[in-house]
mmCIF file of C-alpha atoms in Angstrom:
data_model
loop_
_atom_site.group_PDB
_atom_site.id
_atom_site.type_symbol
_atom_site.label_atom_id
_atom_site.label_comp_id
_atom_site.label_asym_id
_atom_site.label_seq_id
_atom_site.Cartn_x
_atom_site.Cartn_y
_atom_site.Cartn_z
ATOM 1 C CA MET C 87 0.000 0.000 0.000
ATOM 2 C CA HIS C 88 1.573 3.199 -1.110
ATOM 3 C CA PRO C 89 -0.838 5.925 -2.158
ATOM 4 C CA GLY C 90 0.314 9.319 -3.242
ATOM 5 C CA ALA C 91 3.704 10.837 -3.869
ATOM 6 C CA HIS C 92 6.416 10.776 -1.214
ATOM 7 C CA PRO C 93 10.092 11.777 -0.994
ATOM 8 C CA HIS C 94 11.280 8.556 -2.641
ATOM 9 C CA ALA C 95 8.893 8.571 -5.607
ATOM 10 C CA ALA C 96 11.722 9.433 -8.035
ATOM 11 C CA PHE C 97 13.926 6.499 -6.957
ATOM 12 C CA LYS C 98 15.313 4.610 -9.968
ATOM 13 C CA PRO C 99 16.001 0.863 -9.901
ATOM 14 C CA GLU C 100 19.265 -0.658 -11.064
ATOM 15 C CA PRO C 101 19.669 -1.769 -14.694
ATOM 16 C CA GLY C 102 17.384 -4.706 -15.381
ATOM 17 C CA PHE C 103 14.827 -3.283 -12.931
ATOM 18 C CA ARG C 104 16.529 -4.887 -9.931
ATOM 19 C CA TYR C 105 16.223 -3.594 -6.378
ATOM 20 C CA SER C 106 19.136 -5.395 -4.732
ATOM 21 C CA ALA C 107 20.417 -2.637 -2.426
ATOM 22 C CA GLY C 108 17.306 -2.677 -0.281
ATOM 23 C CA PRO C 109 13.523 -3.027 -0.375
ATOM 24 C CA ARG C 110 11.383 -0.125 -1.496
ATOM 25 C CA ARG C 111 8.353 -1.301 0.446
ATOM 26 C CA VAL C 112 8.310 -3.343 3.637
ATOM 27 C CA TYR C 113 5.032 -4.866 4.731
ATOM 28 C CA TRP C 114 5.251 -5.659 8.430
ATOM 29 C CA GLU C 115 2.574 -7.841 9.992
ATOM 30 C CA LEU C 116 2.629 -6.507 13.552
ATOM 31 C CA THR C 117 0.140 -9.126 14.745
ATOM 32 C CA ARG C 118 -2.300 -11.675 13.389
ATOM 33 C CA ALA C 119 -4.954 -10.626 15.883
ATOM 34 C CA CYS C 120 -8.014 -9.112 14.224
ATOM 35 C CA GLY C 121 -11.679 -8.572 14.993
ATOM 36 C CA LEU C 122 -12.763 -9.644 11.487
ATOM 37 C CA ALA C 123 -12.960 -13.093 9.899
ATOM 38 C CA CYS C 124 -12.336 -12.397 6.206
ATOM 39 C CA LEU C 125 -12.813 -15.344 3.835
ATOM 40 C CA HIS C 126 -9.689 -14.463 1.824
ATOM 41 C CA CYS C 127 -7.338 -13.538 4.686
ATOM 42 C CA ARG C 128 -3.709 -14.172 3.757
ATOM 43 C CA ALA C 129 -2.739 -14.153 7.432
ATOM 44 C CA GLU C 130 -5.552 -16.458 8.560
ATOM 45 C CA ALA C 131 -6.057 -13.890 11.306
ATOM 46 C CA GLN C 132 -7.258 -14.877 14.744
ATOM 47 C CA LYS C 133 -9.026 -13.207 17.637
ATOM 48 C CA MET C 134 -6.109 -13.092 20.072
ATOM 49 C CA ARG C 135 -2.457 -12.100 19.887
ATOM 50 C CA THR C 136 0.143 -14.817 20.291
ATOM 51 C CA ALA C 137 3.070 -14.913 22.696
ATOM 52 C CA ASP C 138 5.688 -15.286 19.951
ATOM 53 C CA GLU C 139 5.142 -11.879 18.331
ATOM 54 C CA LEU C 140 8.137 -9.538 18.209
ATOM 55 C CA GLU C 141 8.380 -7.626 21.464
ATOM 56 C CA THR C 142 8.582 -3.841 21.547
ATOM 57 C CA GLU C 143 12.377 -3.676 21.808
ATOM 58 C CA GLU C 144 12.730 -6.244 19.023
ATOM 59 C CA ALA C 145 10.413 -4.087 16.919
ATOM 60 C CA PHE C 146 12.621 -1.053 17.572
ATOM 61 C CA ALA C 147 15.743 -2.999 16.542
ATOM 62 C CA LEU C 148 14.040 -4.034 13.302
ATOM 63 C CA LEU C 149 13.121 -0.431 12.540
ATOM 64 C CA ARG C 150 16.724 0.685 13.117
ATOM 65 C CA SER C 151 17.834 -1.912 10.589
ATOM 66 C CA LEU C 152 15.309 -0.743 7.978
ATOM 67 C CA ALA C 153 16.271 2.892 8.529
ATOM 68 C CA ALA C 154 19.865 2.052 7.578
ATOM 69 C CA ALA C 155 18.823 1.359 3.971
ATOM 70 C CA LYS C 156 19.614 4.037 1.389
ATOM 71 C CA PRO C 157 17.114 5.162 0.297
ATOM 72 C CA VAL C 158 14.922 4.249 3.239
ATOM 73 C CA PRO C 159 11.903 2.093 2.410
ATOM 74 C CA VAL C 160 8.238 2.801 2.933
ATOM 75 C CA VAL C 161 7.141 0.710 5.920
ATOM 76 C CA VAL C 162 3.528 -0.465 5.909
ATOM 77 C CA LEU C 163 2.258 -1.509 9.340
ATOM 78 C CA THR C 164 -0.321 -4.204 8.736
ATOM 79 C CA GLY C 165 -1.725 -7.383 10.235
ATOM 80 C CA GLY C 166 -4.183 -8.882 11.217
ATOM 81 C CA ASP C 167 -5.068 -5.526 12.633
ATOM 82 C CA PRO C 168 -2.012 -3.509 13.714
ATOM 83 C CA LEU C 169 -4.184 -1.528 16.149
ATOM 84 C CA GLU C 170 -4.560 -4.728 18.198
ATOM 85 C CA ARG C 171 -1.037 -4.127 19.540
ATOM 86 C CA PRO C 172 -1.079 -1.936 22.642
ATOM 87 C CA ASP C 173 2.378 -0.614 21.696
ATOM 88 C CA PHE C 174 1.270 0.307 18.157
ATOM 89 C CA PHE C 175 1.729 4.056 18.570
ATOM 90 C CA GLU C 176 5.078 3.543 20.316
ATOM 91 C CA ILE C 177 6.264 1.579 17.296
ATOM 92 C CA MET C 178 4.948 4.141 14.861
ATOM 93 C CA LYS C 179 6.474 7.075 16.746
ATOM 94 C CA TYR C 180 9.829 5.304 16.892
ATOM 95 C CA ALA C 181 9.724 4.621 13.152
ATOM 96 C CA LYS C 182 8.929 8.235 12.363
ATOM 97 C CA GLY C 183 11.764 9.347 14.639
ATOM 98 C CA LEU C 184 14.153 7.294 12.492
ATOM 99 C CA GLY C 185 13.007 9.117 9.366
ATOM 100 C CA LEU C 186 10.955 6.250 7.964
ATOM 101 C CA HIS C 187 7.865 6.840 5.832
ATOM 102 C CA VAL C 188 5.092 4.903 7.599
ATOM 103 C CA ASP C 189 1.752 3.815 6.127
ATOM 104 C CA VAL C 190 -0.889 1.920 8.100
ATOM 105 C CA ALA C 191 -3.350 -0.766 6.962
ATOM 106 C CA PRO C 192 -5.907 -1.158 9.775
ATOM 107 C CA SER C 193 -8.977 -3.344 9.896
ATOM 108 C CA VAL C 194 -12.356 -1.661 10.152
ATOM 109 C CA THR C 195 -13.183 -2.671 13.717
ATOM 110 C CA PRO C 196 -14.250 -0.693 16.798
ATOM 111 C CA LYS C 197 -10.555 0.051 17.391
ATOM 112 C CA LEU C 198 -10.530 2.359 14.352
ATOM 113 C CA THR C 199 -12.082 5.242 16.273
ATOM 114 C CA PRO C 200 -12.152 8.937 15.335
ATOM 115 C CA GLU C 201 -9.543 9.457 18.059
ATOM 116 C CA ALA C 202 -7.275 6.768 16.569
ATOM 117 C CA VAL C 203 -7.488 8.358 13.113
ATOM 118 C CA GLN C 204 -6.714 11.807 14.522
ATOM 119 C CA ARG C 205 -3.739 10.421 16.422
ATOM 120 C CA LEU C 206 -2.453 8.728 13.261
ATOM 121 C CA ALA C 207 -2.624 12.085 11.539
ATOM 122 C CA ALA C 208 -0.848 13.801 14.413
ATOM 123 C CA GLU C 209 1.916 11.171 14.408
ATOM 124 C CA GLY C 210 2.550 11.796 10.699
ATOM 125 C CA VAL C 211 1.183 8.692 9.023
ATOM 126 C CA GLY C 212 1.955 8.824 5.313
ATOM 127 C CA ALA C 213 -1.230 7.093 4.163
ATOM 128 C CA MET C 214 -3.858 4.609 5.253
ATOM 129 C CA SER C 215 -5.658 1.830 3.436
ATOM 130 C CA LEU C 216 -9.139 0.366 3.746
ATOM 131 C CA SER C 217 -10.537 -2.692 2.010
ATOM 132 C CA LEU C 218 -13.710 -2.696 -0.075
ATOM 133 C CA ASP C 219 -14.618 -6.006 -1.671
ATOM 134 C CA GLY C 220 -18.227 -5.382 -2.610
ATOM 135 C CA SER C 221 -20.443 -2.545 -3.782
ATOM 136 C CA ASP C 222 -23.007 -3.106 -1.053
ATOM 137 C CA ALA C 223 -23.255 -4.502 2.452
ATOM 138 C CA ALA C 224 -24.330 -7.986 1.403
ATOM 139 C CA ARG C 225 -21.327 -8.469 -0.890
ATOM 140 C CA HIS C 226 -18.679 -6.801 1.260
ATOM 141 C CA ASP C 227 -19.819 -8.094 4.641
ATOM 142 C CA GLY C 228 -20.174 -11.578 3.172
ATOM 143 C CA LEU C 229 -16.424 -11.629 2.490
ATOM 144 C CA ARG C 230 -15.474 -9.890 5.721
ATOM 145 C CA GLY C 231 -17.426 -12.301 7.910
ATOM 146 C CA ILE C 232 -18.923 -9.590 10.160
ATOM 147 C CA PRO C 233 -22.167 -7.657 9.505
ATOM 148 C CA GLY C 234 -21.990 -3.871 9.421
ATOM 149 C CA VAL C 235 -18.410 -3.603 8.140
ATOM 150 C CA PHE C 236 -19.455 -2.050 4.811
ATOM 151 C CA GLU C 237 -21.121 0.935 6.470
ATOM 152 C CA ARG C 238 -18.268 1.312 8.974
ATOM 153 C CA THR C 239 -15.799 1.330 6.068
ATOM 154 C CA LEU C 240 -17.564 4.296 4.478
ATOM 155 C CA VAL C 241 -17.586 6.099 7.835
ATOM 156 C CA ALA C 242 -13.858 5.359 8.303
ATOM 157 C CA ALA C 243 -13.099 6.717 4.827
ATOM 158 C CA GLN C 244 -14.765 10.002 5.754
ATOM 159 C CA LEU C 245 -12.805 10.167 9.026
ATOM 160 C CA ILE C 246 -9.562 9.648 7.106
ATOM 161 C CA ALA C 247 -10.495 12.315 4.568
ATOM 162 C CA ASP C 248 -11.406 14.755 7.344
ATOM 163 C CA ALA C 249 -7.993 14.110 8.917
ATOM 164 C CA LYS C 250 -6.357 14.880 5.533
ATOM 165 C CA ILE C 251 -4.658 11.477 5.387
ATOM 166 C CA PRO C 252 -4.199 10.025 1.859
ATOM 167 C CA LEU C 253 -6.402 6.960 1.463
ATOM 168 C CA GLN C 254 -5.860 3.829 -0.599
ATOM 169 C CA VAL C 255 -8.805 1.486 -1.168
ATOM 170 C CA ASN C 256 -7.911 -2.177 -1.690
ATOM 171 C CA THR C 257 -10.242 -4.491 -3.605
ATOM 172 C CA LEU C 258 -9.888 -8.233 -4.089
ATOM 173 C CA VAL C 259 -10.150 -9.498 -7.672
ATOM 174 C CA THR C 260 -11.706 -12.973 -7.841
ATOM 175 C CA ALA C 261 -14.235 -14.727 -10.028
ATOM 176 C CA ASN C 262 -16.814 -13.727 -7.421
ATOM 177 C CA THR C 263 -15.987 -9.997 -7.382
ATOM 178 C CA LEU C 264 -15.115 -9.397 -11.039
ATOM 179 C CA GLY C 265 -18.647 -8.625 -12.187
ATOM 180 C CA ASP C 266 -19.112 -6.168 -9.326
ATOM 181 C CA MET C 267 -16.085 -4.020 -10.236
ATOM 182 C CA PRO C 268 -17.952 -1.217 -12.057
ATOM 183 C CA ALA C 269 -20.246 -0.791 -9.055
ATOM 184 C CA ILE C 270 -17.305 -0.971 -6.621
ATOM 185 C CA HIS C 271 -15.546 1.712 -8.698
ATOM 186 C CA LYS C 272 -18.547 3.999 -8.173
ATOM 187 C CA VAL C 273 -18.409 3.467 -4.406
ATOM 188 C CA VAL C 274 -14.648 4.083 -4.303
ATOM 189 C CA SER C 275 -15.281 7.338 -6.163
ATOM 190 C CA THR C 276 -17.287 8.550 -3.150
ATOM 191 C CA MET C 277 -14.589 7.659 -0.588
ATOM 192 C CA HIS C 278 -12.084 10.491 -1.268
ATOM 193 C CA ALA C 279 -9.488 7.863 -2.218
ATOM 194 C CA LYS C 280 -6.155 8.803 -3.792
ATOM 195 C CA ARG C 281 -5.494 5.275 -5.037
ATOM 196 C CA TRP C 282 -7.505 2.160 -5.871
ATOM 197 C CA SER C 283 -5.411 -0.994 -5.673
ATOM 198 C CA LEU C 284 -6.752 -4.199 -7.209
ATOM 199 C CA PHE C 285 -5.442 -7.281 -5.372
ATOM 200 C CA PHE C 286 -5.521 -10.216 -7.780
ATOM 201 C CA LEU C 287 -6.172 -13.342 -5.740
ATOM 202 C CA VAL C 288 -3.261 -15.561 -4.789
ATOM 203 C CA THR C 289 -4.495 -18.803 -3.275
ATOM 204 C CA THR C 290 -2.630 -18.643 0.003
ATOM 205 C CA GLY C 291 -4.092 -18.630 3.516
ATOM 206 C CA ARG C 292 -7.886 -18.619 3.495
ATOM 207 C CA GLY C 293 -7.738 -17.311 -0.073
ATOM 208 C CA SER C 294 -7.178 -20.895 -1.256
ATOM 209 C CA LEU C 295 -10.930 -21.410 -0.877
ATOM 210 C CA LEU C 296 -11.885 -18.677 -3.377
ATOM 211 C CA PRO C 297 -12.139 -18.965 -7.181
ATOM 212 C CA GLN C 298 -9.548 -17.216 -9.363
ATOM 213 C CA ILE C 299 -10.234 -15.433 -12.619
ATOM 214 C CA GLN C 300 -8.917 -16.818 -15.904
ATOM 215 C CA PRO C 301 -6.091 -15.237 -17.949
ATOM 216 C CA GLU C 302 -8.545 -14.104 -20.644
ATOM 217 C CA GLN C 303 -10.686 -12.411 -17.995
ATOM 218 C CA ALA C 304 -7.593 -10.704 -16.577
ATOM 219 C CA GLU C 305 -6.781 -9.079 -19.915
ATOM 220 C CA GLN C 306 -10.384 -7.996 -20.429
ATOM 221 C CA PHE C 307 -10.229 -6.450 -16.966
ATOM 222 C CA PHE C 308 -6.946 -4.707 -17.843
ATOM 223 C CA ASP C 309 -8.696 -3.119 -20.821
ATOM 224 C CA TRP C 310 -11.420 -1.838 -18.533
ATOM 225 C CA LEU C 311 -8.870 -0.452 -16.051
ATOM 226 C CA ILE C 312 -7.049 1.387 -18.853
ATOM 227 C CA GLU C 313 -10.364 2.846 -20.021
ATOM 228 C CA MET C 314 -11.384 3.893 -16.495
ATOM 229 C CA GLY C 315 -8.021 5.415 -15.561
ATOM 230 C CA PRO C 316 -8.584 8.878 -17.097
ATOM 231 C CA LYS C 317 -12.177 8.894 -15.852
ATOM 232 C CA SER C 318 -11.268 8.196 -12.223
ATOM 233 C CA PRO C 319 -10.508 10.694 -9.440
ATOM 234 C CA PHE C 320 -7.775 8.355 -8.165
ATOM 235 C CA VAL C 321 -4.802 6.350 -9.403
ATOM 236 C CA ILE C 322 -5.597 2.747 -10.351
ATOM 237 C CA ALA C 323 -2.951 0.113 -9.595
ATOM 238 C CA THR C 324 -2.661 -3.661 -9.393
ATOM 239 C CA THR C 325 -1.120 -5.968 -6.801
ATOM 240 C CA GLU C 326 0.072 -9.492 -7.672
ATOM 241 C CA ALA C 327 -0.669 -8.775 -11.345
ATOM 242 C CA PRO C 328 2.588 -7.308 -12.689
ATOM 243 C CA GLN C 329 1.568 -8.442 -16.188
ATOM 244 C CA TYR C 330 -0.565 -5.313 -16.228
ATOM 245 C CA ARG C 331 2.726 -3.482 -16.928
ATOM 246 C CA ARG C 332 3.389 -5.684 -19.956
ATOM 247 C CA TYR C 333 -0.163 -5.085 -21.132
ATOM 248 C CA LEU C 334 0.239 -1.306 -20.775
ATOM 249 C CA ILE C 335 3.475 -1.347 -22.770
ATOM 250 C CA LYS C 336 1.913 -3.356 -25.587
ATOM 251 C CA LYS C 337 -1.088 -1.024 -25.662
ATOM 252 C CA ARG C 338 1.356 1.881 -26.056
ATOM 253 C CA GLY C 339 2.989 0.183 -29.004
ATOM 254 C CA GLY C 340 5.938 -1.195 -27.051
ATOM 255 C CA GLU C 341 7.753 2.131 -27.056
ATOM 256 C CA ASP C 342 7.581 3.190 -23.427
ATOM 257 C CA GLN C 343 8.625 0.953 -20.554
ATOM 258 C CA ARG C 344 8.281 3.687 -17.957
ATOM 259 C CA VAL C 345 5.293 2.087 -16.291
ATOM 260 C CA PRO C 346 4.563 2.469 -12.566
ATOM 261 C CA GLY C 347 6.415 0.007 -10.341
ATOM 262 C CA ALA C 348 8.482 -1.420 -13.224
ATOM 263 C CA GLY C 349 10.196 -4.605 -12.082
ATOM 264 C CA MET C 350 8.892 -4.438 -8.544
ATOM 265 C CA ARG C 351 7.508 -7.778 -7.365
ATOM 266 C CA ASP C 352 7.790 -10.318 -4.553
ATOM 267 C CA GLY C 353 11.408 -10.270 -3.358
ATOM 268 C CA ASN C 354 12.472 -7.526 -5.778
ATOM 269 C CA GLY C 355 11.706 -4.252 -4.040
ATOM 270 C CA ILE C 356 9.144 -5.947 -1.807
ATOM 271 C CA MET C 357 9.810 -7.533 1.572
ATOM 272 C CA PHE C 358 7.351 -8.943 4.106
ATOM 273 C CA ILE C 359 8.031 -9.480 7.814
ATOM 274 C CA SER C 360 5.705 -11.681 9.844
ATOM 275 C CA CYS C 361 4.644 -10.998 13.406
ATOM 276 C CA LYS C 362 7.185 -13.630 14.488
ATOM 277 C CA GLY C 363 10.025 -11.940 12.602
ATOM 278 C CA GLU C 364 10.148 -14.274 9.610
ATOM 279 C CA VAL C 365 11.348 -12.463 6.468
ATOM 280 C CA MET C 366 9.529 -13.406 3.259
ATOM 281 C CA PRO C 367 9.432 -12.051 -0.303
ATOM 282 C CA SER C 368 5.809 -10.999 0.265
ATOM 283 C CA GLY C 369 2.792 -11.927 2.321
ATOM 284 C CA PHE C 370 1.575 -13.941 -0.665
ATOM 285 C CA LEU C 371 4.810 -15.944 -0.965
ATOM 286 C CA PRO C 372 5.073 -17.642 2.442
ATOM 287 C CA LEU C 373 8.670 -18.873 2.236
ATOM 288 C CA SER C 374 10.979 -17.689 5.014
ATOM 289 C CA ALA C 375 14.505 -16.567 4.159
ATOM 290 C CA GLY C 376 15.454 -15.983 7.793
ATOM 291 C CA ASN C 377 14.326 -14.355 11.011
ATOM 292 C CA VAL C 378 15.121 -10.859 12.237
ATOM 293 C CA ARG C 379 15.709 -12.314 15.700
ATOM 294 C CA ASP C 380 18.786 -14.042 14.291
ATOM 295 C CA THR C 381 19.881 -12.001 11.259
ATOM 296 C CA ASP C 382 19.682 -8.370 10.220
ATOM 297 C CA ALA C 383 16.600 -7.816 8.029
ATOM 298 C CA LEU C 384 18.525 -5.936 5.337
ATOM 299 C CA GLU C 385 21.161 -8.670 5.212
ATOM 300 C CA ILE C 386 18.414 -11.250 4.612
ATOM 301 C CA TYR C 387 16.942 -9.139 1.827
ATOM 302 C CA ARG C 388 20.278 -8.476 0.148
ATOM 303 C CA SER C 389 22.051 -11.799 0.522
ATOM 304 C CA SER C 390 19.703 -14.717 1.196
ATOM 305 C CA GLU C 391 19.495 -17.342 -1.543
ATOM 306 C CA LEU C 392 15.726 -16.957 -1.880
ATOM 307 C CA PHE C 393 15.752 -13.197 -2.413
ATOM 308 C CA THR C 394 18.760 -13.160 -4.731
ATOM 309 C CA LYS C 395 17.175 -15.847 -6.939
ATOM 310 C CA LEU C 396 13.906 -13.927 -7.124
ATOM 311 C CA ARG C 397 15.766 -10.830 -8.341
ATOM 312 C CA GLU C 398 17.478 -12.729 -11.148
ATOM 313 C CA THR C 399 14.883 -13.172 -13.888
ATOM 314 C CA SER C 400 17.200 -15.447 -15.898
ATOM 315 C CA ALA C 401 16.414 -18.115 -13.288
ATOM 316 C CA PHE C 402 12.678 -18.031 -14.058
ATOM 317 C CA SER C 403 11.225 -21.012 -15.921
ATOM 318 C CA GLY C 404 8.375 -21.564 -18.349
ATOM 319 C CA ARG C 405 6.895 -18.608 -20.195
ATOM 320 C CA CYS C 406 8.105 -16.144 -17.544
ATOM 321 C CA GLY C 407 11.686 -17.244 -18.137
ATOM 322 C CA ALA C 408 11.350 -16.854 -21.916
ATOM 323 C CA CYS C 409 9.383 -13.614 -21.786
ATOM 324 C CA ASP C 410 10.747 -10.447 -23.369
ATOM 325 C CA TYR C 411 8.984 -8.448 -20.632
ATOM 326 C CA LYS C 412 10.365 -10.463 -17.710
ATOM 327 C CA ASP C 413 12.444 -7.637 -16.252
ATOM 328 C CA VAL C 414 9.709 -5.012 -16.256
ATOM 329 C CA CYS C 415 7.055 -7.580 -15.220
ATOM 330 C CA GLY C 416 8.382 -10.910 -13.942
ATOM 331 C CA GLY C 417 4.973 -12.335 -13.074
ATOM 332 C CA SER C 418 3.561 -12.926 -9.622
ATOM 333 C CA ARG C 419 6.066 -15.066 -7.786
ATOM 334 C CA GLY C 420 3.459 -15.741 -5.109
ATOM 335 C CA ARG C 421 0.953 -17.084 -7.637
ATOM 336 C CA ALA C 422 3.643 -19.178 -9.337
ATOM 337 C CA TYR C 423 4.494 -20.730 -5.978
ATOM 338 C CA ALA C 424 0.845 -21.304 -5.045
ATOM 339 C CA ALA C 425 0.225 -23.053 -8.372
ATOM 340 C CA THR C 426 3.388 -25.158 -8.646
ATOM 341 C CA GLY C 427 5.361 -25.092 -5.403
ATOM 342 C CA ASP C 428 8.174 -23.321 -7.293
ATOM 343 C CA PRO C 429 8.512 -19.535 -6.845
ATOM 344 C CA LEU C 430 10.558 -19.334 -10.066
ATOM 345 C CA ALA C 431 7.899 -20.946 -12.265
ATOM 346 C CA GLU C 432 5.592 -19.135 -14.684
ATOM 347 C CA ASP C 433 2.593 -17.134 -13.482
ATOM 348 C CA PRO C 434 -0.547 -19.012 -14.614
ATOM 349 C CA LEU C 435 -2.648 -15.837 -14.700
ATOM 350 C CA CYS C 436 -0.733 -14.554 -17.744
ATOM 351 C CA ARG C 437 -1.778 -15.663 -21.243
ATOM 352 C CA TYR C 438 1.107 -14.027 -23.124
ATOM 353 C CA GLU C 439 3.133 -16.404 -25.315
ATOM 354 C CA PRO C 440 6.648 -15.000 -25.791
ATOM 355 C CA ALA C 441 8.346 -15.742 -29.091
ATOM 356 C CA ALA C 442 11.243 -17.465 -27.303
ATOM 357 C CA ALA C 443 8.840 -19.985 -25.804
ATOM 358 C CA GLU C 444 7.294 -20.986 -29.128
#
């Protein structure tokens, strides 16, 4: 989650669209505790916190490590529900004191009070995100597992707008939600959002129970997103669908590869840290490369075998390995792993047939 411009927006990746010096975005799962019971939850969140979460001082040490990166990454405090941690604001204040850009992805529960939103604004939060997975209460609340969440989400969006905090709205793309997207777009347009991020389902966690869209449907959806972009009062982006970049380039005649987030994907610019300190390429690629309790987080990102392989597109197999867009795109490594057990395999959501694979 990274709505809006920030001091690092002009950062350029290395040749080949690699981000080997350090992550650009760190998603940190502070806890798996959450008051919701979402059907697609990556974290398989639970009602109570667990005893093996990073303690406050361990959290501070992790933040000091992240702040040593040049340039410093955007740190997204997520969960579960990060507000379930009683030391949440201590952690956020410490991060801001180190010069880190901090975004927050809370759950819409009674803990997201007007006072909490105002305090987030006062502490200098860079942006916040809310999830909207249906255009009405029946659709959204059905996925979230708790009645009333749809209405509370709209109220929370207004609180965030009133506090002048940039808002990103996240929407899950599945076979069940695809037909509802035009109506969801209309609702998002009323929420004062700066960014609408479409999360293409990866079948990990509880998400393994939901139906995925087909590659043909994905490209039809890309066409709709391109059409809606100029008509929308917010930026439209995709998560776990980097082939959208390839599609944009081809639509432009193949002349301009300066697409948003070029090359950034699981393990290449992206790092995920679990509540227990496990370092993974993303929350959708649940393979641990080490633990921050034992090894510096930046060292894991820069030097672990898993991360270095994921940054080297020549190691990819199948159509992703043969693809002429593999550096700017690279496919969803999380989806490749979910489908095959191999994070270097091809992304089954993509229908593109590169000439080298023919």
